[in-house]
């Protein structure tokens, strides 16, 4: 079986860890409550509906883009971009453009951050702590510091905010 990979944009937030210390973690650019404190991410239905994620009849799953070049349409500005190894069933993302579908978007049952990982130069001071937490290096990428184009900004406003999961 061939491994499937995707690219995901993240924001950086700070959270308390089990040891009582705080540090930077990766969070969803769409849902402030979705963060990942380790390299492996498992999907669940954010609506509390009892089913395996992703489900063809739901919007749940770990979302990613199959091509990094498509991320500016999906989410920008991004503070971090990571490559993910996708686990379990991998389904196409939303199919209805009115719901915010993007060509090349997929959703998976789980994912592992495998790198390469890129960080905005403005956030590079978090690179070492993120590398220790997620087990892979974070390289500064000047493209992540660029301001989004007017088209990209407009497209991000059209993205629905009622996504069911991360």
mmCIF file of N, CA, C and O in Angstrom, residues 12 19 23 27 29 38 41 89 91-93 103 106 108-109 111 113 118-119 125 137 140 144 147 159-160 162:
data_model
loop_
_atom_site.group_PDB
_atom_site.id
_atom_site.type_symbol
_atom_site.label_atom_id
_atom_site.label_comp_id
_atom_site.label_asym_id
_atom_site.label_seq_id
_atom_site.Cartn_x
_atom_site.Cartn_y
_atom_site.Cartn_z
ATOM 1 N N UNK A 12 0.307 29.082 15.414
ATOM 2 C CA UNK A 12 1.048 28.719 16.622
ATOM 3 C C UNK A 12 0.322 29.334 17.806
ATOM 4 O O UNK A 12 -0.012 30.513 17.803
ATOM 5 N N UNK A 19 3.267 18.579 32.158
ATOM 6 C CA UNK A 19 4.257 18.875 33.188
ATOM 7 C C UNK A 19 4.045 20.220 33.853
ATOM 8 O O UNK A 19 4.832 20.641 34.687
ATOM 9 N N UNK A 23 4.156 26.006 26.313
ATOM 10 C CA UNK A 23 5.032 26.072 25.160
ATOM 11 C C UNK A 23 4.215 26.159 23.895
ATOM 12 O O UNK A 23 2.989 26.002 23.913
ATOM 13 N N UNK A 27 -1.977 24.760 16.047
ATOM 14 C CA UNK A 27 -3.417 24.814 16.147
ATOM 15 C C UNK A 27 -4.060 25.032 14.784
ATOM 16 O O UNK A 27 -3.417 25.481 13.837
ATOM 17 N N UNK A 29 -6.119 26.770 11.934
ATOM 18 C CA UNK A 29 -6.418 28.165 11.584
ATOM 19 C C UNK A 29 -7.921 28.445 11.553
ATOM 20 O O UNK A 29 -8.323 29.585 11.467
ATOM 21 N N UNK A 38 1.219 16.700 19.854
ATOM 22 C CA UNK A 38 2.206 15.709 19.444
ATOM 23 C C UNK A 38 2.110 15.488 17.947
ATOM 24 O O UNK A 38 1.222 16.026 17.287
ATOM 25 N N UNK A 41 -2.148 12.862 14.932
ATOM 26 C CA UNK A 41 -3.445 13.507 15.070
ATOM 27 C C UNK A 41 -4.514 12.492 14.675
ATOM 28 O O UNK A 41 -4.397 11.843 13.638
ATOM 29 N N UNK A 89 -8.708 5.660 6.243
ATOM 30 C CA UNK A 89 -9.386 6.095 5.027
ATOM 31 C C UNK A 89 -9.063 7.556 4.722
ATOM 32 O O UNK A 89 -9.013 8.390 5.637
ATOM 33 N N UNK A 91 -10.495 10.479 2.235
ATOM 34 C CA UNK A 91 -11.603 10.838 1.347
ATOM 35 C C UNK A 91 -11.354 12.206 0.741
ATOM 36 O O UNK A 91 -10.616 13.021 1.310
ATOM 37 N N UNK A 92 -11.990 12.491 -0.383
ATOM 38 C CA UNK A 92 -11.916 13.864 -0.897
ATOM 39 C C UNK A 92 -12.500 14.814 0.137
ATOM 40 O O UNK A 92 -13.347 14.433 0.952
ATOM 41 N N UNK A 93 -12.062 16.057 0.084
ATOM 42 C CA UNK A 93 -12.639 17.067 0.967
ATOM 43 C C UNK A 93 -14.076 17.337 0.569
ATOM 44 O O UNK A 93 -14.705 16.549 -0.143
ATOM 45 N N UNK A 103 -10.360 22.260 -4.671
ATOM 46 C CA UNK A 103 -9.742 21.161 -5.418
ATOM 47 C C UNK A 103 -8.440 20.734 -4.734
ATOM 48 O O UNK A 103 -7.670 21.576 -4.270
ATOM 49 N N UNK A 106 -8.216 16.963 0.868
ATOM 50 C CA UNK A 106 -8.577 15.628 1.318
ATOM 51 C C UNK A 106 -8.802 15.666 2.819
ATOM 52 O O UNK A 106 -8.401 16.610 3.495
ATOM 53 N N UNK A 108 -8.705 12.848 6.263
ATOM 54 C CA UNK A 108 -8.247 11.518 6.660
ATOM 55 C C UNK A 108 -8.690 11.190 8.074
ATOM 56 O O UNK A 108 -9.068 12.070 8.850
ATOM 57 N N UNK A 109 -8.600 9.895 8.402
ATOM 58 C CA UNK A 109 -8.908 9.443 9.756
ATOM 59 C C UNK A 109 -7.840 9.891 10.744
ATOM 60 O O UNK A 109 -8.112 10.119 11.918
ATOM 61 N N UNK A 111 -3.384 11.486 10.947
ATOM 62 C CA UNK A 111 -2.202 11.980 10.250
ATOM 63 C C UNK A 111 -1.047 12.070 11.231
ATOM 64 O O UNK A 111 -1.255 12.181 12.440
ATOM 65 N N UNK A 113 2.653 14.247 11.558
ATOM 66 C CA UNK A 113 3.534 15.285 11.024
ATOM 67 C C UNK A 113 4.886 14.635 10.764
ATOM 68 O O UNK A 113 5.523 14.124 11.688
ATOM 69 N N UNK A 118 7.770 23.929 7.694
ATOM 70 C CA UNK A 118 8.238 25.289 7.443
ATOM 71 C C UNK A 118 7.543 26.247 8.394
ATOM 72 O O UNK A 118 6.372 26.070 8.724
ATOM 73 N N UNK A 119 8.282 27.278 8.814
ATOM 74 C CA UNK A 119 7.767 28.241 9.777
ATOM 75 C C UNK A 119 8.024 29.649 9.250
ATOM 76 O O UNK A 119 9.045 29.903 8.602
ATOM 77 N N UNK A 125 11.440 32.001 16.234
ATOM 78 C CA UNK A 125 11.896 31.820 17.618
ATOM 79 C C UNK A 125 11.218 30.617 18.288
ATOM 80 O O UNK A 125 11.684 30.136 19.312
ATOM 81 N N UNK A 137 12.343 18.881 12.258
ATOM 82 C CA UNK A 137 12.814 20.256 12.185
ATOM 83 C C UNK A 137 11.817 21.199 11.526
ATOM 84 O O UNK A 137 11.001 20.787 10.707
ATOM 85 N N UNK A 140 12.781 28.043 8.535
ATOM 86 C CA UNK A 140 12.143 29.310 8.153
ATOM 87 C C UNK A 140 11.886 29.345 6.641
ATOM 88 O O UNK A 140 12.708 28.904 5.852
ATOM 89 N N UNK A 144 6.223 32.333 3.794
ATOM 90 C CA UNK A 144 5.184 32.381 4.817
ATOM 91 C C UNK A 144 5.081 33.758 5.463
ATOM 92 O O UNK A 144 4.111 34.048 6.151
ATOM 93 N N UNK A 147 2.591 38.815 2.730
ATOM 94 C CA UNK A 147 1.195 39.151 2.934
ATOM 95 C C UNK A 147 0.368 38.461 1.865
ATOM 96 O O UNK A 147 0.781 38.354 0.721
ATOM 97 N N UNK A 159 -14.433 31.130 3.025
ATOM 98 C CA UNK A 159 -14.351 29.811 3.637
ATOM 99 C C UNK A 159 -15.334 29.747 4.789
ATOM 100 O O UNK A 159 -15.322 30.591 5.672
ATOM 101 N N UNK A 160 -16.204 28.745 4.811
ATOM 102 C CA UNK A 160 -17.180 28.663 5.901
ATOM 103 C C UNK A 160 -16.503 28.500 7.253
ATOM 104 O O UNK A 160 -15.435 27.903 7.340
ATOM 105 N N UNK A 162 -18.146 27.034 9.802
ATOM 106 C CA UNK A 162 -18.832 25.966 10.542
ATOM 107 C C UNK A 162 -18.294 24.589 10.172
ATOM 108 O O UNK A 162 -19.020 23.620 10.140
#
